[in-house]
PDB file of C-alpha atoms and ligand atoms in Angstrom:
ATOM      1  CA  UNK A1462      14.024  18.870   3.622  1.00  0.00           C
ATOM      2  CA  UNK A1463      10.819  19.863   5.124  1.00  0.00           C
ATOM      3  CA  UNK A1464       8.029  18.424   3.612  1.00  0.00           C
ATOM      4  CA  UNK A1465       5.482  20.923   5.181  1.00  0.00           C
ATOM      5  CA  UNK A1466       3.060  18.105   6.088  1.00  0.00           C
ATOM      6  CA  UNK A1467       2.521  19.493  10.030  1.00  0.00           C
ATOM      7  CA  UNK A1468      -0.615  19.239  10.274  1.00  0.00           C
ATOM      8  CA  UNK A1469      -1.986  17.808   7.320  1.00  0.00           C
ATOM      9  CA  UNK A1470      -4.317  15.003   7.824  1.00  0.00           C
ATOM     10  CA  UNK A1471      -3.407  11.177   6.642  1.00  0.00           C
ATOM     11  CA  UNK A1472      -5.638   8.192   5.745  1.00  0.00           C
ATOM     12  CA  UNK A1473      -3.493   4.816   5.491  1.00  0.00           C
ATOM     13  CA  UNK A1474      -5.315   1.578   5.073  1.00  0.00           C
ATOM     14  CA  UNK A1475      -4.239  -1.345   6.162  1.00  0.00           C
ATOM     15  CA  UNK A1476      -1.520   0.141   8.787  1.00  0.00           C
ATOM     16  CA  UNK A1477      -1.586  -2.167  12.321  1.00  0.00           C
ATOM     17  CA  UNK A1478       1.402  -3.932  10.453  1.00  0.00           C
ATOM     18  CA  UNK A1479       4.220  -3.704   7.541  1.00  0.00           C
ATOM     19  CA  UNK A1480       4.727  -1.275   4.554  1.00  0.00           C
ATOM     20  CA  UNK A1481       1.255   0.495   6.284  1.00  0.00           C
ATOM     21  CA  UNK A1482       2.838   0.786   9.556  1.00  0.00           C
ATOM     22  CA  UNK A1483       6.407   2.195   8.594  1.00  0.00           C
ATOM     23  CA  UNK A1484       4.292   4.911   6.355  1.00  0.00           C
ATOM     24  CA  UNK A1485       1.898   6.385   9.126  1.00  0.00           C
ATOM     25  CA  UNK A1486       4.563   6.439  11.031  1.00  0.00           C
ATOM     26  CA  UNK A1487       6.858   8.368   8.783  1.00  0.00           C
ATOM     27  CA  UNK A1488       3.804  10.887   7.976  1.00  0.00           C
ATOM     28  CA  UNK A1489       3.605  11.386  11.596  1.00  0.00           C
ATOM     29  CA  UNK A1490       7.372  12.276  12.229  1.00  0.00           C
ATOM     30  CA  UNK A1491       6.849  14.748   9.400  1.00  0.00           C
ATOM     31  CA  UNK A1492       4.027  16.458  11.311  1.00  0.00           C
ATOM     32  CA  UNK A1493       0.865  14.703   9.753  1.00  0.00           C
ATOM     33  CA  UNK A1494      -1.646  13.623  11.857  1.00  0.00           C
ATOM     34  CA  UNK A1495      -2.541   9.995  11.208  1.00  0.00           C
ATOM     35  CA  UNK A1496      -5.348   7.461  10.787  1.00  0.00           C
ATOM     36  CA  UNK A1497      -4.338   3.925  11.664  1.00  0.00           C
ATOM     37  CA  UNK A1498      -6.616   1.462  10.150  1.00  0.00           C
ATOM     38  CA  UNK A1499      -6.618  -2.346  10.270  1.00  0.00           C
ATOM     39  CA  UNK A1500      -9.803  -4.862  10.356  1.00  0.00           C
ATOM     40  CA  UNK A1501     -10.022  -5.393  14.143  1.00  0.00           C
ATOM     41  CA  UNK A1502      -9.911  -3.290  16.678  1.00  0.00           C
ATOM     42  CA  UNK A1503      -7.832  -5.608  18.545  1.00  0.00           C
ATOM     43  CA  UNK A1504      -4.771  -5.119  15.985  1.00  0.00           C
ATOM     44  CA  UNK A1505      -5.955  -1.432  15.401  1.00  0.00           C
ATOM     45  CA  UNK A1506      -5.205  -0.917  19.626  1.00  0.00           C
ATOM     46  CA  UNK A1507      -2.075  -3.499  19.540  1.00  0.00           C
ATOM     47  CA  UNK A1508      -0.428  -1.024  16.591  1.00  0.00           C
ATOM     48  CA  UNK A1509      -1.443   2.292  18.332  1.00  0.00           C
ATOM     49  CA  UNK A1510       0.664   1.169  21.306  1.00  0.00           C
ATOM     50  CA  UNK A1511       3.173   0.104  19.762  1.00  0.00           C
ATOM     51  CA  UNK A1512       3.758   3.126  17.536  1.00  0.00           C
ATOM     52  CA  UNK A1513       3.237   5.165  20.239  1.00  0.00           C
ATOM     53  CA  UNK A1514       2.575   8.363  18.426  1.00  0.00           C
ATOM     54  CA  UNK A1515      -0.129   9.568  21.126  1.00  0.00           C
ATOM     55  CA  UNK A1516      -2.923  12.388  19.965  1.00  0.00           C
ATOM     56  CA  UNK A1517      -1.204  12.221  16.501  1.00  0.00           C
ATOM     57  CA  UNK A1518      -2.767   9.103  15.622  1.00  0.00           C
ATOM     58  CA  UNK A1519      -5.715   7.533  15.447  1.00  0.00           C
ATOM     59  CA  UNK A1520      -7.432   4.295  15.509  1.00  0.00           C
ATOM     60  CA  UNK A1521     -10.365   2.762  13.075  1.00  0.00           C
ATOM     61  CA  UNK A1522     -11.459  -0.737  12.303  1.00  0.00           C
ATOM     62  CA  UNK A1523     -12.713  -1.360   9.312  1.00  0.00           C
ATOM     63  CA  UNK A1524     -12.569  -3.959   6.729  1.00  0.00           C
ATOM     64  CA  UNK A1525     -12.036  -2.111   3.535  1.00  0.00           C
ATOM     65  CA  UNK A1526     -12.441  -5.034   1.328  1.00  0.00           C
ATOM     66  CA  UNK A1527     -15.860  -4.082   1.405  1.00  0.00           C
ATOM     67  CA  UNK A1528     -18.265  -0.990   0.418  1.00  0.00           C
ATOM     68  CA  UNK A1529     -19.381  -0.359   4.508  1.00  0.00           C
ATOM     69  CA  UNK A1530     -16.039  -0.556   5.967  1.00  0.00           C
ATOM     70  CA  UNK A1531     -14.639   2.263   3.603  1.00  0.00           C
ATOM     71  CA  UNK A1532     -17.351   4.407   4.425  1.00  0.00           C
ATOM     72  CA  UNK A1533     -16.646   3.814   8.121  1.00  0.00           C
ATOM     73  CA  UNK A1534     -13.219   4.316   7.873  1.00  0.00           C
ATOM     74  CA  UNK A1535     -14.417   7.508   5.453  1.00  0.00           C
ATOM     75  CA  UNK A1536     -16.488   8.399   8.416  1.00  0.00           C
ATOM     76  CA  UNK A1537     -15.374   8.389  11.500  1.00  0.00           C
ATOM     77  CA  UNK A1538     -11.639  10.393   9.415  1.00  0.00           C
ATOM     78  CA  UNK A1539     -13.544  12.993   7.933  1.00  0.00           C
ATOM     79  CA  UNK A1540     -15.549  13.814  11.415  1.00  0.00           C
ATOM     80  CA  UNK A1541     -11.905  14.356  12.925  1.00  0.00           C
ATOM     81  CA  UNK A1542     -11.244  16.659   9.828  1.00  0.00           C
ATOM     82  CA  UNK A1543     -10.702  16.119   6.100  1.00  0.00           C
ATOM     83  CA  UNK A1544      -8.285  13.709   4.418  1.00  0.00           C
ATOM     84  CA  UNK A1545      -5.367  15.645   2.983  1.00  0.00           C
ATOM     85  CA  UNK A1546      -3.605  12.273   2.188  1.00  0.00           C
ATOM     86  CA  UNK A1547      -4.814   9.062   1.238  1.00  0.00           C
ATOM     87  CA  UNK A1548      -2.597   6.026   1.147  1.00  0.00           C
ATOM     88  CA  UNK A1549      -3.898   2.844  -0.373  1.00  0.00           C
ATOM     89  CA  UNK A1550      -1.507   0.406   1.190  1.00  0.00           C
ATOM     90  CA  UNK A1551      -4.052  -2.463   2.397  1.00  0.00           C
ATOM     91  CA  UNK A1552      -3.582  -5.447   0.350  1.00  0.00           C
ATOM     92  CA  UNK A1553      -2.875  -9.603   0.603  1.00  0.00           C
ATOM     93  CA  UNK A1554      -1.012 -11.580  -1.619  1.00  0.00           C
ATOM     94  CA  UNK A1555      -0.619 -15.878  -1.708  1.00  0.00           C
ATOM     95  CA  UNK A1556       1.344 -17.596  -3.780  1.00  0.00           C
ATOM     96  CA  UNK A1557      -1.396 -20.297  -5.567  1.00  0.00           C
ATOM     97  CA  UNK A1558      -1.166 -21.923  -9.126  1.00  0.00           C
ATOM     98  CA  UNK A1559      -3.128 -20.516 -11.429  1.00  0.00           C
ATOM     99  CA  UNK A1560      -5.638 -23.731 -11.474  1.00  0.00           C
ATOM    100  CA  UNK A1561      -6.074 -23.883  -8.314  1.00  0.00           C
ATOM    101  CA  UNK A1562      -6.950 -19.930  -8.103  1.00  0.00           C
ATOM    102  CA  UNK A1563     -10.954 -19.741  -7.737  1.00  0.00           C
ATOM    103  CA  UNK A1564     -13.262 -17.187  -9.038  1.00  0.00           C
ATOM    104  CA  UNK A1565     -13.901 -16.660  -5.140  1.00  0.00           C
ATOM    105  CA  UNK A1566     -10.233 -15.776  -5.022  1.00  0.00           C
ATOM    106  CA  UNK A1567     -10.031 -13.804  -7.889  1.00  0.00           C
ATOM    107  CA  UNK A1568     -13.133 -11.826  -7.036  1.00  0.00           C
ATOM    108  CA  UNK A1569     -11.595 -11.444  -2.632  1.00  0.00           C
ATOM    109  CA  UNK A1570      -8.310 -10.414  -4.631  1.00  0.00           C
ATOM    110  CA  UNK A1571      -9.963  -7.888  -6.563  1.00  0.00           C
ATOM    111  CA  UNK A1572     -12.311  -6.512  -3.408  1.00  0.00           C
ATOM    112  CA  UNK A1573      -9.381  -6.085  -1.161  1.00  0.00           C
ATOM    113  CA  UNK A1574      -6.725  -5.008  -3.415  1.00  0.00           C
ATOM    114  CA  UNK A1575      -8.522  -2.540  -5.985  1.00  0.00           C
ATOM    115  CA  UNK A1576     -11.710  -1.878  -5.153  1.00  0.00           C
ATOM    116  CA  UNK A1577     -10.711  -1.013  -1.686  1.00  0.00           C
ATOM    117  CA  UNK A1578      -8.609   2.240  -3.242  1.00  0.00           C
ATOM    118  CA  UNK A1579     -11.599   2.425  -5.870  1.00  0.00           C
ATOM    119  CA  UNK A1580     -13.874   3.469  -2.943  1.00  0.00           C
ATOM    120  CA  UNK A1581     -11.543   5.355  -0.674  1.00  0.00           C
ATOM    121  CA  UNK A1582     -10.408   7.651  -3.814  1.00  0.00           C
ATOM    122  CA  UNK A1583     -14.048   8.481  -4.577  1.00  0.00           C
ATOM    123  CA  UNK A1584     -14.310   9.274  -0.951  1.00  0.00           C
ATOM    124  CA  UNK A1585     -12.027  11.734  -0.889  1.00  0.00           C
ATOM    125  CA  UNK A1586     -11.526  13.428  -4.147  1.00  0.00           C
ATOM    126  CA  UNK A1587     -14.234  15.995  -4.320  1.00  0.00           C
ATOM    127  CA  UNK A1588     -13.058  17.654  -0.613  1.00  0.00           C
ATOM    128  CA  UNK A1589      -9.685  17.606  -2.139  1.00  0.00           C
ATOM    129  CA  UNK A1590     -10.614  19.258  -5.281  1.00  0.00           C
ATOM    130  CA  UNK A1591     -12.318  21.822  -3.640  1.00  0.00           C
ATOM    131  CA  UNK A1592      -9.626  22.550  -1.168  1.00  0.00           C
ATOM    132  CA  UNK A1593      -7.177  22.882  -4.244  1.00  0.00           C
ATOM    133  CA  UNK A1594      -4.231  20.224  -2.452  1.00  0.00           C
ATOM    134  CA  UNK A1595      -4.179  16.550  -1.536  1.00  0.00           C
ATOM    135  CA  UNK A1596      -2.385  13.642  -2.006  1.00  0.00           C
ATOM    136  CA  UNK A1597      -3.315  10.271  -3.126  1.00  0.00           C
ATOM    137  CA  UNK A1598      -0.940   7.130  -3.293  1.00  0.00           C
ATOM    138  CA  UNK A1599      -1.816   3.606  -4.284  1.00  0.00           C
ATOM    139  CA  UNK A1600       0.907   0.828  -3.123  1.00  0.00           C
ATOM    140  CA  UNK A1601       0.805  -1.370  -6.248  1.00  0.00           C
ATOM    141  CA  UNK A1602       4.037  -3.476  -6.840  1.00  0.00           C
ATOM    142  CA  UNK A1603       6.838  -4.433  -8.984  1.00  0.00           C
ATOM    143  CA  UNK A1604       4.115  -7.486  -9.631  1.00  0.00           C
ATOM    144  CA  UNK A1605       2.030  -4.974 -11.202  1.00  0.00           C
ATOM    145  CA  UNK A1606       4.624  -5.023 -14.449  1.00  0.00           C
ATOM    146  CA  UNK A1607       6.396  -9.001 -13.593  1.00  0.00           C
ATOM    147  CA  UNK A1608       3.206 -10.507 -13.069  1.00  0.00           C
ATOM    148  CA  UNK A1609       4.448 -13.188 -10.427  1.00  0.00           C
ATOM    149  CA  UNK A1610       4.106 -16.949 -11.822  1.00  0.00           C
ATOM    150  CA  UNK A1611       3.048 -18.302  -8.543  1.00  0.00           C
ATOM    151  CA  UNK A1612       0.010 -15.513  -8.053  1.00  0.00           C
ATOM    152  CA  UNK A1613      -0.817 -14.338 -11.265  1.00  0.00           C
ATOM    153  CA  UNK A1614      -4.414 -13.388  -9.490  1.00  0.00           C
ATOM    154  CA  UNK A1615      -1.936 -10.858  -7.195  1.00  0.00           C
ATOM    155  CA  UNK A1616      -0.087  -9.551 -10.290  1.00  0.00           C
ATOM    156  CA  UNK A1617      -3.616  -8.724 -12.325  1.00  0.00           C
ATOM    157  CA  UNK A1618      -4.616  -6.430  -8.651  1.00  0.00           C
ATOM    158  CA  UNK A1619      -1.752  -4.389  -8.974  1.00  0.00           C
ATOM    159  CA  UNK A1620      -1.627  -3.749 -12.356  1.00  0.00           C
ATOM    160  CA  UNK A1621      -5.007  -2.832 -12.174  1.00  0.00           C
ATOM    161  CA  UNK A1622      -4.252  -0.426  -9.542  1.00  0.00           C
ATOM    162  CA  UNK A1623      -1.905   1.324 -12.265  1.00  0.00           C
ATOM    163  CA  UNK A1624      -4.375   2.272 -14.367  1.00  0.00           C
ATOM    164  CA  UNK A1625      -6.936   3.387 -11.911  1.00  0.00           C
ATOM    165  CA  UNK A1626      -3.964   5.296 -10.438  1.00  0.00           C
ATOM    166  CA  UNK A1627      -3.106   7.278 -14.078  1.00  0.00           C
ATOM    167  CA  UNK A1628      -6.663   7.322 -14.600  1.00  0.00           C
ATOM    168  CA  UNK A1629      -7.258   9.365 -11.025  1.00  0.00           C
ATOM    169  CA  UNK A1630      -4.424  11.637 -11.883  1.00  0.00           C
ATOM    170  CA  UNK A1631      -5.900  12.885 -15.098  1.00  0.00           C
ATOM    171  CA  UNK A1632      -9.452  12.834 -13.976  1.00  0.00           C
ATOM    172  CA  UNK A1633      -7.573  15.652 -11.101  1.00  0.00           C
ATOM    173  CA  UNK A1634      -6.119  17.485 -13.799  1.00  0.00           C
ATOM    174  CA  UNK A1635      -5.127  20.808 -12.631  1.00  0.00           C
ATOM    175  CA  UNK A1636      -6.578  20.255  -9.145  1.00  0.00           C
ATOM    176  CA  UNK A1637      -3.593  20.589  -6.726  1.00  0.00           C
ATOM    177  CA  UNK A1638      -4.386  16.799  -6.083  1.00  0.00           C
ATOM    178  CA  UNK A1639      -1.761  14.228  -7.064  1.00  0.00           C
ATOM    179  CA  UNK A1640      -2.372  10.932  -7.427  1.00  0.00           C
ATOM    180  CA  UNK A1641       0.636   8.005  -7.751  1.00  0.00           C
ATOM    181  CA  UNK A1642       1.646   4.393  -7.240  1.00  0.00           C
ATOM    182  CA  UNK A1643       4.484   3.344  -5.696  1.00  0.00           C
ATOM    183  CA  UNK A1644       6.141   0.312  -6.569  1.00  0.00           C
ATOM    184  CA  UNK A1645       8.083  -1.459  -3.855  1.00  0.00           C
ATOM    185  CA  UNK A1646       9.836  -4.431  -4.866  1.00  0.00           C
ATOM    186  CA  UNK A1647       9.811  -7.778  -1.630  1.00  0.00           C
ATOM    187  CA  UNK A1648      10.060  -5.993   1.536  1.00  0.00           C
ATOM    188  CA  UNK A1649      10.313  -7.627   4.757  1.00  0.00           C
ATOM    189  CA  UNK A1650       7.108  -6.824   6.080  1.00  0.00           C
ATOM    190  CA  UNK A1651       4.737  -9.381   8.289  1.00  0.00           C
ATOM    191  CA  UNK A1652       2.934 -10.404   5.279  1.00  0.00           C
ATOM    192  CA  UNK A1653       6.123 -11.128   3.118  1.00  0.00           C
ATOM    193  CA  UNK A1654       7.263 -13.371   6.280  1.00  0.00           C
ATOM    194  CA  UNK A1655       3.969 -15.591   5.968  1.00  0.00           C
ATOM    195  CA  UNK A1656       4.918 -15.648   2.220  1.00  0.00           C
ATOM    196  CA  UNK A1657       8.285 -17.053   2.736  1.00  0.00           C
ATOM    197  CA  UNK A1658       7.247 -19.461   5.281  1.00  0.00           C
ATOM    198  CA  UNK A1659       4.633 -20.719   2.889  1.00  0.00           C
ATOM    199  CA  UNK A1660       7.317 -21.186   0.071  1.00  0.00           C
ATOM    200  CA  UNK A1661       9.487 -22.993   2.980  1.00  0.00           C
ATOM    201  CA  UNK A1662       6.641 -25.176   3.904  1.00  0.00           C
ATOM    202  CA  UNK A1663       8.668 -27.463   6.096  1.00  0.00           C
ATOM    203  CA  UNK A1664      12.144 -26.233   5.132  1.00  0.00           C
ATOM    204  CA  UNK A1665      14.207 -24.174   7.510  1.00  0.00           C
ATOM    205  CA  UNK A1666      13.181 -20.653   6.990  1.00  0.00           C
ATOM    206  CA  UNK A1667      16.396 -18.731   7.497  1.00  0.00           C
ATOM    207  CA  UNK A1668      17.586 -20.631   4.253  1.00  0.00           C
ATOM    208  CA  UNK A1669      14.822 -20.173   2.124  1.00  0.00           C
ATOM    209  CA  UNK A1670      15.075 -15.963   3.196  1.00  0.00           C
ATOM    210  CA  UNK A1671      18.764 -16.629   2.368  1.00  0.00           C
ATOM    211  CA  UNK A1672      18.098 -18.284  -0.907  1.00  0.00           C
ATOM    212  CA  UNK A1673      14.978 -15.728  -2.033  1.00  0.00           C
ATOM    213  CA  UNK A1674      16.561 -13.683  -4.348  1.00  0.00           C
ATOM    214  CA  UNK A1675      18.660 -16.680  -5.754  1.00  0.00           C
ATOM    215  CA  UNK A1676      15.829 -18.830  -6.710  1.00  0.00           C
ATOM    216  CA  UNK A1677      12.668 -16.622  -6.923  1.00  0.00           C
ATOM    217  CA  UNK A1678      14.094 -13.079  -7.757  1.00  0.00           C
ATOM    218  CA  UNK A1679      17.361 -13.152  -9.728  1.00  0.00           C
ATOM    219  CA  UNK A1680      16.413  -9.614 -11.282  1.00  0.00           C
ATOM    220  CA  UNK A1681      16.831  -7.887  -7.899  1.00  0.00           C
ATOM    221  CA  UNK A1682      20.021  -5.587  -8.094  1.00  0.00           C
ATOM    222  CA  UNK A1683      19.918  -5.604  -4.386  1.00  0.00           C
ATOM    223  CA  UNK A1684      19.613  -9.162  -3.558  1.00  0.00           C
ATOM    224  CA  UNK A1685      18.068  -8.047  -0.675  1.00  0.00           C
ATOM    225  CA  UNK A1686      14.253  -7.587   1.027  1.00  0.00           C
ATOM    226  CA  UNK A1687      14.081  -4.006   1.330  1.00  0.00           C
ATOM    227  CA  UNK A1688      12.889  -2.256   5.077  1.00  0.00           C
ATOM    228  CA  UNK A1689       9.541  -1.050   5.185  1.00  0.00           C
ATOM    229  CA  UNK A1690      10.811   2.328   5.897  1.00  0.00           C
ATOM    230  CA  UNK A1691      12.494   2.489   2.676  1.00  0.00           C
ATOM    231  CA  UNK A1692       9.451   2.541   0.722  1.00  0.00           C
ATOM    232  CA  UNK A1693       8.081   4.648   3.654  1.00  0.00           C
ATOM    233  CA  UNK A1694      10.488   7.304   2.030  1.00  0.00           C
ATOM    234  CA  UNK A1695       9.502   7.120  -0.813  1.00  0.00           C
ATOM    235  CA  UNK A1696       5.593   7.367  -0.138  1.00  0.00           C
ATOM    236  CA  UNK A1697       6.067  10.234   2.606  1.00  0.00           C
ATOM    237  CA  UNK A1698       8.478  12.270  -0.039  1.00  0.00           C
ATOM    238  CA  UNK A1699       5.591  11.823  -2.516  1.00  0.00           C
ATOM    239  CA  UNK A1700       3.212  13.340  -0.140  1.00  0.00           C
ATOM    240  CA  UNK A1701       5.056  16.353   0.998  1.00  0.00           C
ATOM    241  CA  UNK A1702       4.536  19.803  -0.849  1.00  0.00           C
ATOM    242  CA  UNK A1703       7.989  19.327  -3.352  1.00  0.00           C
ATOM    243  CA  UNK A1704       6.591  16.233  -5.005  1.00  0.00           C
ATOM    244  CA  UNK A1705       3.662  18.603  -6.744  1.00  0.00           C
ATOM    245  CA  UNK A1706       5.018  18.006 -10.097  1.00  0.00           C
ATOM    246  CA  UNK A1707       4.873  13.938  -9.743  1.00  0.00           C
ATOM    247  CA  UNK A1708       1.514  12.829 -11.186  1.00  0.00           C
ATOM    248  CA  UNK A1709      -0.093  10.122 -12.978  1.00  0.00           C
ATOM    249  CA  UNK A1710       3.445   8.145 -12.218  1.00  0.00           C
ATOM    250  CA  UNK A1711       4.321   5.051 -11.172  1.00  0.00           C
ATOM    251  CA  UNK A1712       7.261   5.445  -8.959  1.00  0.00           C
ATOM    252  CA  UNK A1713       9.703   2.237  -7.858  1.00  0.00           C
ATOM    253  CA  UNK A1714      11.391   1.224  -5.098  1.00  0.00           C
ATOM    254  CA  UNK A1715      11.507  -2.189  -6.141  1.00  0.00           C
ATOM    255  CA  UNK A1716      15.797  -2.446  -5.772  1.00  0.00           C
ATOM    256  CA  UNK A1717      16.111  -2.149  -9.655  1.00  0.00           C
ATOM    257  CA  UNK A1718      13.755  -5.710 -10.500  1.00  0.00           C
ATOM    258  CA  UNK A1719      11.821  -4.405 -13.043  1.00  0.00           C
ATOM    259  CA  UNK A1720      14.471  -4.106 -16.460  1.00  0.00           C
ATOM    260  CA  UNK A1721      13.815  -1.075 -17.389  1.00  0.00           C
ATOM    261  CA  UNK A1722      15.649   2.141 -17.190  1.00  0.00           C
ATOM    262  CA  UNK A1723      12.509   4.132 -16.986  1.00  0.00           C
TER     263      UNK A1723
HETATM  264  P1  LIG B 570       1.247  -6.989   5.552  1.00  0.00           P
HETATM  265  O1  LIG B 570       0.431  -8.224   5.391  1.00  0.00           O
HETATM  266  O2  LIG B 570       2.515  -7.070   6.330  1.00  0.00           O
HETATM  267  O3  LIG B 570       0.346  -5.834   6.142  1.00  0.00           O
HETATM  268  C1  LIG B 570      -0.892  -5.579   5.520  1.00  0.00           C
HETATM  269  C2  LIG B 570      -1.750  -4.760   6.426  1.00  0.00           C
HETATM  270  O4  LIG B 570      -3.015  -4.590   5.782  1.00  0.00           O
HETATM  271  C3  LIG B 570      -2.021  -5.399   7.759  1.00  0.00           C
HETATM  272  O5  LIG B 570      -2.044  -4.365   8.717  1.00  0.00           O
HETATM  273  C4  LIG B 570      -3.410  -6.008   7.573  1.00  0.00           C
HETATM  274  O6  LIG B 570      -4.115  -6.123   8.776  1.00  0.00           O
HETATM  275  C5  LIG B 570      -4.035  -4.962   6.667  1.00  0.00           C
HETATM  276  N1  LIG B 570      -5.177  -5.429   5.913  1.00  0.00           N
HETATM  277  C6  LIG B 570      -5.244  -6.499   5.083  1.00  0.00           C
HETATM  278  N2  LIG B 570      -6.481  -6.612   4.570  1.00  0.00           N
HETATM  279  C7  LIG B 570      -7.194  -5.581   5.095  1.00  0.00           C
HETATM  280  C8  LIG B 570      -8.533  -5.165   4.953  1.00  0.00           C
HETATM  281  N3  LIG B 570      -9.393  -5.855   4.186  1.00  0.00           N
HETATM  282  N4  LIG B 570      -8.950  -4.066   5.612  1.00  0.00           N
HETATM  283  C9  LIG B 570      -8.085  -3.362   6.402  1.00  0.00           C
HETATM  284  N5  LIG B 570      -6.809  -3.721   6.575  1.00  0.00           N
HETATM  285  C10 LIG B 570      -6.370  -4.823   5.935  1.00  0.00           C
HETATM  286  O7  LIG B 570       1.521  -6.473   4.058  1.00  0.00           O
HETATM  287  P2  LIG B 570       2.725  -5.610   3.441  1.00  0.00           P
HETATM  288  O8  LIG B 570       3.753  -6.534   2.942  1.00  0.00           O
HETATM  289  O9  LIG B 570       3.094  -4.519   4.356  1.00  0.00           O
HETATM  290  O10 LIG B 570       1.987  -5.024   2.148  1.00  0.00           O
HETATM  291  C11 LIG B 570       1.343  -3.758   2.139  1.00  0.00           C
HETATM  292  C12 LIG B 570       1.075  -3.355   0.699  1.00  0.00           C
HETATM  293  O11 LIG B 570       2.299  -3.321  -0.014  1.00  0.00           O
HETATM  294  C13 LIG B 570       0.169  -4.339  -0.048  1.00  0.00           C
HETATM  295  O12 LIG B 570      -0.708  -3.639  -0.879  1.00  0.00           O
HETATM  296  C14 LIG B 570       1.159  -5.149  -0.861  1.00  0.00           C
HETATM  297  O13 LIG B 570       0.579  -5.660  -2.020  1.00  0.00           O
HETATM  298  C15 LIG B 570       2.200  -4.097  -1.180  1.00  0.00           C
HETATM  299  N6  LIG B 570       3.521  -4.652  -1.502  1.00  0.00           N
HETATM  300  C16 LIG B 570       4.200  -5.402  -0.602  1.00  0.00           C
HETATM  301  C17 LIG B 570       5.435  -5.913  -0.952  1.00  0.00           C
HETATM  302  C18 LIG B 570       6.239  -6.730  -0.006  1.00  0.00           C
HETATM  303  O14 LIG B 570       7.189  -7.404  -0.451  1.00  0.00           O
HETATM  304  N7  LIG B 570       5.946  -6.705   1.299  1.00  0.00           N
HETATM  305  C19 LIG B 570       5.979  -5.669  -2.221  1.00  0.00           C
HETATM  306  C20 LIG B 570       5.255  -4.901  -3.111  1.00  0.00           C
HETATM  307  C21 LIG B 570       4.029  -4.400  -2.742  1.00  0.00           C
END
């Protein structure tokens, strides 16, 4: 299937690592040329190499946890030409009982996992509704609708990202511009590693990745992590010129978790 993305221009935040990663670099074997954005430049240069995707990529650090790093990263894209695509994928999760969560890390949860898309979208939506096409994807979760136990404050980011997502999609009502979430379910990306070692704590690691889906996800119908590129499929598909009928949705890959047949 061609998606007819050659040459169509690609945002992703948070991308030196994980889910990011394996999408800008499955926009850029479709054609699409690609921002690569992480918070230093140091990981920003370390992920260019290693993706090795020459003048189709490019580099920006920027924190977008915060209102200045999003116009940065808004910046220095749209002086290389406009965003076609925007993929929300930067985000952090901890597991942390609910007492112990602060308002400090409620209110960091909320920066870097909503309003980070919140500012990007706005961004970008008025060049895409002018040139009639664009895509816009927010990488929520499967925690979005099973608000995890052991980071509630995690859950309540990614549902929120639902809404904003539906929200988008009908405020670019008959635009050309879609607007989605995606919802992978665990996926063994950098992040999810630090995750499992902090659940391991001392414990052998190899076990507790062994006994995940035993003791934490029963639900999965995979019993597996899922590859980044597997929900890279599903975000590049949603991008690509077939998709133009999938709005306002909230697509999973989450290996059947959620218990619900639509
Ligand atoms: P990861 O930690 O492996 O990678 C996250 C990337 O985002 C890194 O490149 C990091 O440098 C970057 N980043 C973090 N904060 C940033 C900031 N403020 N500014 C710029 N870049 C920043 O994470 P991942 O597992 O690949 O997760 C990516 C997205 O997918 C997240 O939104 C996460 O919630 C979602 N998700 C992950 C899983 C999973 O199991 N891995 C499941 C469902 C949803």
């Amino acid at each position: 299937m061609d998606l007819k993305l050659t040459d169509k221009f690609a945002v992703v935040t948070g991308s030196t690592a994980g889910i990011g990663q394996a999408i800008a670099n499955s926009l850029a074997a479709e054609g699409a040329r690609v921002v690569v954005n992480g918070r230093s430049q140091e990981s920003v240069d370390a992920a260019l190499k290693q993706m090795d995707l020459g003048d189709q990529a490019i580099g920006v650090a920027a924190d977008v946890s915060t209102d200045e790093g999003c116009q940065t990263l808004l910046d220095r894209a749209t002086d290389v030409a406009p965003i076609d695509i925007l993929i929300n994928n930067a985000g952090i999760f901890e597991p942390k009982p609910f007492e112990e969560i602060t308002d400090q890390d409620w209110q960091k949860f909320f920066e870097v996992n909503v309003m980070s898309g919140v500012r990007m979208s706005r961004g970008v939506m008025e060049s895409m509704r002018q040139r009639g096409w664009g895509r816009i994807l927010f990488i929520a979760s499967e925690s979005a609708i099973n608000i995890p136990v052991e980071m509630v404050h995690y859950g309540m980011t990614k549902t929120a990202q639902l809404a904003i997502s539906r929200g988008l999609a009908k405020t670019l009502k008959d635009t050309g511009v879609t607007v989605n979430s995606v919802l992978p379910g665990p996926t063994w990306s950098e992040g999810v590693e630090r995750f499992v070692k902090s659940l391991a704590g001392d414990g052998d690691l190899d076990s507790v990745k062994k006994n995940f889906f035993a003791e934490n996800r029963p639900a999965s119908l995979i019993q597996r992590f899922a590859k980044p590129e597997e929900v890279a499929a599903m975000a590049t598909y949603l991008c690509g010129e077939q998709a133009g009928t999938t709005t306002g949705a909230a697509v999973r890959c989450d290996g059947g978790i959620v218990d619900t047949c639509f």
